[in-house]
């Protein structure tokens, strides 16, 4: 029973273009959604978050959009840079439980 | 200065052995976690401790026993290791103040059971 799903295992984008990573969820008890970035042999690093009562949060090149009716969120990276090549995990925080539920990750490759 | 550190980074051992993984955080956080990333790359929570008290135990076999000597440390002891225990184990920490939903992860410990 996977409550958070990232249906694209990989994505390849040209440097300078926009990268869009998608995530779907099924549980309405999540109060925050987060994106983590992970390089090989390292732990996940927090990137950006959004409250369940918001529909957009922006931080520099990174913007997260939340569509509550569709139970869908997306991470936009623009412009994409080679250093953005990593695995991106979508995560959802369970309200009151202090617990994160992760998607299975999307490997983003930025081509020069 | 490493915020969340784990030792060892790699651990290779035989079935039936007992092993421990250590975790320390210097962020002043009061909650610590263990996650397991299996071969399919899913990251799943195993345990969480708040101020040395067990908060979450996600139906993990009782061969796994977390120990929190103080709120900056959360160790994971595994008895009678099985092949299926091979995975990457991540420690994480968070605070209940402010951005309580953000968790900070260690670099992971790759456990291989042969």
PDB file of C-alpha atoms in Angstrom:
ATOM      1  CA  UNK A   1       0.000   0.000   0.000  1.00  0.00           C
ATOM      2  CA  UNK A   2       2.132   2.826  -1.327  1.00  0.00           C
ATOM      3  CA  UNK A   3       0.614   6.110  -0.160  1.00  0.00           C
ATOM      4  CA  UNK A   4       3.120   8.278  -2.037  1.00  0.00           C
ATOM      5  CA  UNK A   5       3.979   7.407  -5.620  1.00  0.00           C
ATOM      6  CA  UNK A   6       6.458   8.721  -8.124  1.00  0.00           C
ATOM      7  CA  UNK A   7       5.526   7.003 -11.346  1.00  0.00           C
ATOM      8  CA  UNK A   8       8.532   8.090 -13.385  1.00  0.00           C
ATOM      9  CA  UNK A   9      11.679   6.208 -12.348  1.00  0.00           C
ATOM     10  CA  UNK A  10      13.835   8.473 -14.508  1.00  0.00           C
ATOM     11  CA  UNK A  11      13.824  11.782 -16.366  1.00  0.00           C
ATOM     12  CA  UNK A  12      16.351  13.303 -18.735  1.00  0.00           C
ATOM     13  CA  UNK A  13      16.404  17.061 -19.388  1.00  0.00           C
ATOM     14  CA  UNK A  14      18.620  19.403 -21.371  1.00  0.00           C
ATOM     15  CA  UNK A  15      20.687  21.883 -19.356  1.00  0.00           C
ATOM     16  CA  UNK A  16      18.921  25.239 -19.115  1.00  0.00           C
ATOM     17  CA  UNK A  17      15.455  23.761 -19.656  1.00  0.00           C
ATOM     18  CA  UNK A  18      12.772  23.123 -17.064  1.00  0.00           C
ATOM     19  CA  UNK A  19      12.690  19.851 -15.116  1.00  0.00           C
ATOM     20  CA  UNK A  20       9.298  18.748 -13.806  1.00  0.00           C
ATOM     21  CA  UNK A  21       9.108  15.912 -11.302  1.00  0.00           C
ATOM     22  CA  UNK A  22       5.739  14.527 -10.299  1.00  0.00           C
ATOM     23  CA  UNK A  23       4.312  12.857  -7.240  1.00  0.00           C
ATOM     24  CA  UNK A  24       0.853  11.492  -6.343  1.00  0.00           C
ATOM     25  CA  UNK A  25      -0.525  10.644  -2.923  1.00  0.00           C
ATOM     26  CA  UNK A  26      -3.567   8.905  -1.556  1.00  0.00           C
ATOM     27  CA  UNK A  27      -3.744   9.906   2.122  1.00  0.00           C
ATOM     28  CA  UNK A  28      -5.527  13.121   3.117  1.00  0.00           C
ATOM     29  CA  UNK A  29      -3.847  13.109   6.555  1.00  0.00           C
ATOM     30  CA  UNK A  30      -0.607  14.579   5.262  1.00  0.00           C
ATOM     31  CA  UNK A  31       0.067  18.133   6.519  1.00  0.00           C
ATOM     32  CA  UNK A  32       3.316  18.863   4.690  1.00  0.00           C
ATOM     33  CA  UNK A  33       4.933  17.636   1.522  1.00  0.00           C
ATOM     34  CA  UNK A  34       8.673  17.699   0.995  1.00  0.00           C
ATOM     35  CA  UNK A  35      11.172  17.095  -1.755  1.00  0.00           C
ATOM     36  CA  UNK A  36      14.553  15.564  -1.032  1.00  0.00           C
ATOM     37  CA  UNK A  37      17.553  15.291  -3.309  1.00  0.00           C
ATOM     38  CA  UNK A  38      19.944  12.372  -3.049  1.00  0.00           C
ATOM     39  CA  UNK A  39      23.390  11.889  -4.538  1.00  0.00           C
ATOM     40  CA  UNK A  40      24.978   8.407  -4.676  1.00  0.00           C
ATOM     41  CA  UNK A  41      26.444   7.214  -1.379  1.00  0.00           C
ATOM     42  CA  UNK A  42      24.937  10.166   0.495  1.00  0.00           C
ATOM     43  CA  UNK A  43      21.808  10.640   2.565  1.00  0.00           C
ATOM     44  CA  UNK A  44      18.748  12.496   1.256  1.00  0.00           C
ATOM     45  CA  UNK A  45      19.068  16.285   1.549  1.00  0.00           C
ATOM     46  CA  UNK A  46      16.022  18.456   2.185  1.00  0.00           C
ATOM     47  CA  UNK A  47      15.232  20.696  -0.781  1.00  0.00           C
ATOM     48  CA  UNK A  48      11.856  22.387  -0.401  1.00  0.00           C
ATOM     49  CA  UNK A  49       8.513  21.851   1.315  1.00  0.00           C
ATOM     50  CA  UNK A  50       4.912  22.958   1.045  1.00  0.00           C
ATOM     51  CA  UNK A  51       2.101  23.062   3.553  1.00  0.00           C
ATOM     52  CA  UNK A  52      -1.081  21.199   2.641  1.00  0.00           C
ATOM     53  CA  UNK A  53      -2.969  24.514   2.881  1.00  0.00           C
ATOM     54  CA  UNK A  54      -0.842  26.172   0.202  1.00  0.00           C
ATOM     55  CA  UNK A  55      -0.713  25.567  -3.527  1.00  0.00           C
ATOM     56  CA  UNK A  56       2.726  26.919  -4.355  1.00  0.00           C
ATOM     57  CA  UNK A  57       6.073  27.479  -2.704  1.00  0.00           C
ATOM     58  CA  UNK A  58       9.112  28.920  -4.438  1.00  0.00           C
ATOM     59  CA  UNK A  59      12.773  28.942  -3.430  1.00  0.00           C
ATOM     60  CA  UNK A  60      15.191  30.195  -6.048  1.00  0.00           C
ATOM     61  CA  UNK A  61      15.193  27.823  -9.008  1.00  0.00           C
ATOM     62  CA  UNK A  62      12.873  25.384  -7.231  1.00  0.00           C
ATOM     63  CA  UNK A  63       9.084  25.646  -7.102  1.00  0.00           C
ATOM     64  CA  UNK A  64       6.691  23.097  -5.686  1.00  0.00           C
ATOM     65  CA  UNK A  65       3.039  23.056  -6.744  1.00  0.00           C
ATOM     66  CA  UNK A  66       0.298  21.262  -4.854  1.00  0.00           C
ATOM     67  CA  UNK A  67      -3.043  20.291  -6.372  1.00  0.00           C
ATOM     68  CA  UNK A  68      -5.109  18.988  -3.477  1.00  0.00           C
ATOM     69  CA  UNK A  69      -8.141  17.992  -5.498  1.00  0.00           C
ATOM     70  CA  UNK A  70      -5.967  15.785  -7.703  1.00  0.00           C
ATOM     71  CA  UNK A  71      -3.743  14.702  -4.775  1.00  0.00           C
ATOM     72  CA  UNK A  72      -0.769  15.626  -6.903  1.00  0.00           C
ATOM     73  CA  UNK A  73       2.367  17.661  -6.405  1.00  0.00           C
ATOM     74  CA  UNK A  74       5.187  18.599  -8.691  1.00  0.00           C
ATOM     75  CA  UNK A  75       8.667  20.048  -8.384  1.00  0.00           C
ATOM     76  CA  UNK A  76       9.817  22.476 -11.064  1.00  0.00           C
ATOM     77  CA  UNK A  77      13.500  23.241 -11.498  1.00  0.00           C
ATOM     78  CA  UNK A  78      14.327  26.084 -13.825  1.00  0.00           C
ATOM     79  CA  UNK A  79      16.815  26.492 -15.302  1.00  0.00           C
ATOM     80  CA  UNK A  80      18.153  22.959 -14.847  1.00  0.00           C
ATOM     81  CA  UNK A  81      21.875  22.654 -14.157  1.00  0.00           C
ATOM     82  CA  UNK A  82      24.239  19.651 -14.345  1.00  0.00           C
ATOM     83  CA  UNK A  83      24.559  19.667 -10.539  1.00  0.00           C
ATOM     84  CA  UNK A  84      20.829  18.948 -10.324  1.00  0.00           C
ATOM     85  CA  UNK A  85      21.457  15.412 -11.588  1.00  0.00           C
ATOM     86  CA  UNK A  86      20.414  13.239  -8.639  1.00  0.00           C
ATOM     87  CA  UNK A  87      17.559  11.090  -7.357  1.00  0.00           C
ATOM     88  CA  UNK A  88      14.614  13.161  -6.129  1.00  0.00           C
ATOM     89  CA  UNK A  89      12.292  11.805  -3.474  1.00  0.00           C
ATOM     90  CA  UNK A  90       8.845  13.132  -2.751  1.00  0.00           C
ATOM     91  CA  UNK A  91       7.847  12.742   0.911  1.00  0.00           C
ATOM     92  CA  UNK A  92       4.715  13.443   2.908  1.00  0.00           C
ATOM     93  CA  UNK A  93       4.549  14.224   6.602  1.00  0.00           C
ATOM     94  CA  UNK A  94       1.803  12.422   8.534  1.00  0.00           C
ATOM     95  CA  UNK A  95       0.008  15.008  10.682  1.00  0.00           C
ATOM     96  CA  UNK A  96       0.533  14.369  14.398  1.00  0.00           C
ATOM     97  CA  UNK A  97       2.801  11.374  13.839  1.00  0.00           C
ATOM     98  CA  UNK A  98       6.129  13.077  13.039  1.00  0.00           C
ATOM     99  CA  UNK A  99       6.737  10.499  10.333  1.00  0.00           C
ATOM    100  CA  UNK A 100       7.598  10.834   6.647  1.00  0.00           C
ATOM    101  CA  UNK A 101       6.254   8.570   3.921  1.00  0.00           C
ATOM    102  CA  UNK A 102       8.474   8.517   0.838  1.00  0.00           C
ATOM    103  CA  UNK A 103       7.903   7.889  -2.832  1.00  0.00           C
ATOM    104  CA  UNK A 104      10.272   5.562  -4.648  1.00  0.00           C
ATOM    105  CA  UNK A 105      12.299   8.355  -6.229  1.00  0.00           C
ATOM    106  CA  UNK A 106      12.926   9.733  -9.720  1.00  0.00           C
ATOM    107  CA  UNK A 107      16.435   9.811 -11.164  1.00  0.00           C
ATOM    108  CA  UNK A 108      16.965  13.166 -12.890  1.00  0.00           C
ATOM    109  CA  UNK A 109      19.754  13.490 -15.435  1.00  0.00           C
ATOM    110  CA  UNK A 110      20.664  16.904 -16.793  1.00  0.00           C
ATOM    111  CA  UNK A 111      22.415  16.697 -20.152  1.00  0.00           C
ATOM    112  CA  UNK A 112      24.882  19.411 -21.198  1.00  0.00           C
TER     113      UNK A 112
ATOM    114  CA  UNK B   1      30.864  19.680  10.929  1.00  0.00           C
ATOM    115  CA  UNK B   2      28.637  16.725  10.046  1.00  0.00           C
ATOM    116  CA  UNK B   3      25.088  17.244  11.288  1.00  0.00           C
ATOM    117  CA  UNK B   4      23.983  13.586  11.334  1.00  0.00           C
ATOM    118  CA  UNK B   5      26.693  10.970  11.259  1.00  0.00           C
ATOM    119  CA  UNK B   6      26.552   7.179  11.090  1.00  0.00           C
ATOM    120  CA  UNK B   7      29.136   4.482  11.617  1.00  0.00           C
ATOM    121  CA  UNK B   8      30.086   2.317   9.931  1.00  0.00           C
ATOM    122  CA  UNK B   9      29.422   3.423   6.357  1.00  0.00           C
ATOM    123  CA  UNK B  10      29.729  -0.149   5.066  1.00  0.00           C
ATOM    124  CA  UNK B  11      29.108  -3.380   6.931  1.00  0.00           C
ATOM    125  CA  UNK B  12      29.550  -6.859   5.465  1.00  0.00           C
ATOM    126  CA  UNK B  13      28.686  -9.783   7.694  1.00  0.00           C
ATOM    127  CA  UNK B  14      27.422 -13.345   7.640  1.00  0.00           C
ATOM    128  CA  UNK B  15      23.967 -14.652   8.347  1.00  0.00           C
ATOM    129  CA  UNK B  16      23.310 -15.282  12.005  1.00  0.00           C
ATOM    130  CA  UNK B  17      25.688 -12.621  13.284  1.00  0.00           C
ATOM    131  CA  UNK B  18      24.732  -9.692  15.531  1.00  0.00           C
ATOM    132  CA  UNK B  19      25.746  -6.176  14.505  1.00  0.00           C
ATOM    133  CA  UNK B  20      25.200  -2.563  15.533  1.00  0.00           C
ATOM    134  CA  UNK B  21      25.023   0.709  13.637  1.00  0.00           C
ATOM    135  CA  UNK B  22      25.613   3.972  15.480  1.00  0.00           C
ATOM    136  CA  UNK B  23      24.084   7.359  14.820  1.00  0.00           C
ATOM    137  CA  UNK B  24      24.824  10.756  16.295  1.00  0.00           C
ATOM    138  CA  UNK B  25      23.375  14.192  15.560  1.00  0.00           C
ATOM    139  CA  UNK B  26      24.776  17.555  16.640  1.00  0.00           C
ATOM    140  CA  UNK B  27      21.759  19.637  15.596  1.00  0.00           C
ATOM    141  CA  UNK B  28      20.221  19.749  19.057  1.00  0.00           C
ATOM    142  CA  UNK B  29      17.174  17.876  17.753  1.00  0.00           C
ATOM    143  CA  UNK B  30      14.964  15.901  20.096  1.00  0.00           C
ATOM    144  CA  UNK B  31      13.649  13.262  17.685  1.00  0.00           C
ATOM    145  CA  UNK B  32      15.670  10.643  15.831  1.00  0.00           C
ATOM    146  CA  UNK B  33      14.697   7.984  13.306  1.00  0.00           C
ATOM    147  CA  UNK B  34      15.885   4.884  11.518  1.00  0.00           C
ATOM    148  CA  UNK B  35      14.851   4.310   7.900  1.00  0.00           C
ATOM    149  CA  UNK B  36      15.549   1.325   5.662  1.00  0.00           C
ATOM    150  CA  UNK B  37      16.072   1.636   1.916  1.00  0.00           C
ATOM    151  CA  UNK B  38      15.563  -1.754   0.340  1.00  0.00           C
ATOM    152  CA  UNK B  39      16.654  -3.108  -3.035  1.00  0.00           C
ATOM    153  CA  UNK B  40      13.653  -1.483  -4.705  1.00  0.00           C
ATOM    154  CA  UNK B  41      14.868   1.886  -3.365  1.00  0.00           C
ATOM    155  CA  UNK B  42      11.853   2.491  -1.122  1.00  0.00           C
ATOM    156  CA  UNK B  43      12.756   4.493   1.998  1.00  0.00           C
ATOM    157  CA  UNK B  44      10.632   3.237   4.888  1.00  0.00           C
ATOM    158  CA  UNK B  45      10.588   4.309   8.488  1.00  0.00           C
ATOM    159  CA  UNK B  46      11.480   1.682  11.059  1.00  0.00           C
ATOM    160  CA  UNK B  47      11.626   3.530  14.388  1.00  0.00           C
ATOM    161  CA  UNK B  48      11.522   6.971  15.894  1.00  0.00           C
ATOM    162  CA  UNK B  49      12.587   8.165  19.334  1.00  0.00           C
ATOM    163  CA  UNK B  50      11.719  11.425  21.021  1.00  0.00           C
ATOM    164  CA  UNK B  51      13.877  12.361  24.018  1.00  0.00           C
ATOM    165  CA  UNK B  52      14.997   8.743  24.383  1.00  0.00           C
ATOM    166  CA  UNK B  53      11.413   7.434  24.283  1.00  0.00           C
ATOM    167  CA  UNK B  54      10.226   5.087  21.521  1.00  0.00           C
ATOM    168  CA  UNK B  55       7.472   6.798  19.515  1.00  0.00           C
ATOM    169  CA  UNK B  56       7.168   4.777  16.301  1.00  0.00           C
ATOM    170  CA  UNK B  57       7.824   1.087  15.712  1.00  0.00           C
ATOM    171  CA  UNK B  58       6.681   0.171  12.241  1.00  0.00           C
ATOM    172  CA  UNK B  59       6.158  -3.591  12.551  1.00  0.00           C
ATOM    173  CA  UNK B  60       9.860  -4.260  12.437  1.00  0.00           C
ATOM    174  CA  UNK B  61      10.991  -7.770  13.505  1.00  0.00           C
ATOM    175  CA  UNK B  62      12.083  -7.843  17.120  1.00  0.00           C
ATOM    176  CA  UNK B  63      15.574  -8.857  15.972  1.00  0.00           C
ATOM    177  CA  UNK B  64      15.971  -5.104  15.470  1.00  0.00           C
ATOM    178  CA  UNK B  65      16.409  -3.184  18.702  1.00  0.00           C
ATOM    179  CA  UNK B  66      17.012   0.563  18.747  1.00  0.00           C
ATOM    180  CA  UNK B  67      18.770   2.082  21.738  1.00  0.00           C
ATOM    181  CA  UNK B  68      18.895   5.768  22.596  1.00  0.00           C
ATOM    182  CA  UNK B  69      21.410   6.506  25.372  1.00  0.00           C
ATOM    183  CA  UNK B  70      20.689  10.234  25.062  1.00  0.00           C
ATOM    184  CA  UNK B  71      18.789  12.458  22.671  1.00  0.00           C
ATOM    185  CA  UNK B  72      21.838  12.984  20.440  1.00  0.00           C
ATOM    186  CA  UNK B  73      22.369   9.267  19.800  1.00  0.00           C
ATOM    187  CA  UNK B  74      20.237   6.489  18.364  1.00  0.00           C
ATOM    188  CA  UNK B  75      21.893   3.138  17.749  1.00  0.00           C
ATOM    189  CA  UNK B  76      20.440   0.154  15.915  1.00  0.00           C
ATOM    190  CA  UNK B  77      21.301  -3.352  17.012  1.00  0.00           C
ATOM    191  CA  UNK B  78      20.360  -6.274  14.804  1.00  0.00           C
ATOM    192  CA  UNK B  79      20.406  -9.871  16.073  1.00  0.00           C
ATOM    193  CA  UNK B  80      20.606 -13.040  14.004  1.00  0.00           C
ATOM    194  CA  UNK B  81      21.086 -11.257  10.697  1.00  0.00           C
ATOM    195  CA  UNK B  82      19.232 -12.607   7.664  1.00  0.00           C
ATOM    196  CA  UNK B  83      19.854 -12.181   3.940  1.00  0.00           C
ATOM    197  CA  UNK B  84      16.766  -9.961   3.689  1.00  0.00           C
ATOM    198  CA  UNK B  85      18.314  -7.476   6.091  1.00  0.00           C
ATOM    199  CA  UNK B  86      20.710  -6.379   3.357  1.00  0.00           C
ATOM    200  CA  UNK B  87      19.832  -2.744   2.671  1.00  0.00           C
ATOM    201  CA  UNK B  88      20.968   0.806   3.268  1.00  0.00           C
ATOM    202  CA  UNK B  89      19.993   2.098   6.698  1.00  0.00           C
ATOM    203  CA  UNK B  90      19.589   5.825   7.220  1.00  0.00           C
ATOM    204  CA  UNK B  91      19.447   7.676  10.484  1.00  0.00           C
ATOM    205  CA  UNK B  92      17.603  11.012  10.604  1.00  0.00           C
ATOM    206  CA  UNK B  93      16.684  13.680  13.128  1.00  0.00           C
ATOM    207  CA  UNK B  94      14.177  16.480  13.515  1.00  0.00           C
ATOM    208  CA  UNK B  95      12.921  18.975  16.038  1.00  0.00           C
ATOM    209  CA  UNK B  96       9.406  19.510  17.361  1.00  0.00           C
ATOM    210  CA  UNK B  97       9.901  23.275  17.187  1.00  0.00           C
ATOM    211  CA  UNK B  98       9.399  25.358  14.055  1.00  0.00           C
ATOM    212  CA  UNK B  99       9.791  23.286  10.907  1.00  0.00           C
ATOM    213  CA  UNK B 100       8.958  20.055  12.728  1.00  0.00           C
ATOM    214  CA  UNK B 101       8.261  18.205   9.494  1.00  0.00           C
ATOM    215  CA  UNK B 102      11.809  18.545   8.117  1.00  0.00           C
ATOM    216  CA  UNK B 103      14.096  15.620   8.773  1.00  0.00           C
ATOM    217  CA  UNK B 104      17.858  15.646   8.334  1.00  0.00           C
ATOM    218  CA  UNK B 105      19.502  12.443   7.175  1.00  0.00           C
ATOM    219  CA  UNK B 106      22.836  10.810   7.784  1.00  0.00           C
ATOM    220  CA  UNK B 107      24.935   9.405   4.919  1.00  0.00           C
ATOM    221  CA  UNK B 108      23.614   5.866   5.333  1.00  0.00           C
ATOM    222  CA  UNK B 109      25.099   2.494   6.276  1.00  0.00           C
ATOM    223  CA  UNK B 110      25.144  -0.152   3.564  1.00  0.00           C
ATOM    224  CA  UNK B 111      24.635  -3.527   5.216  1.00  0.00           C
ATOM    225  CA  UNK B 112      25.386  -6.647   3.209  1.00  0.00           C
ATOM    226  CA  UNK B 113      24.532 -10.013   4.713  1.00  0.00           C
ATOM    227  CA  UNK B 114      26.153 -13.027   3.039  1.00  0.00           C
TER     228      UNK B 114
END
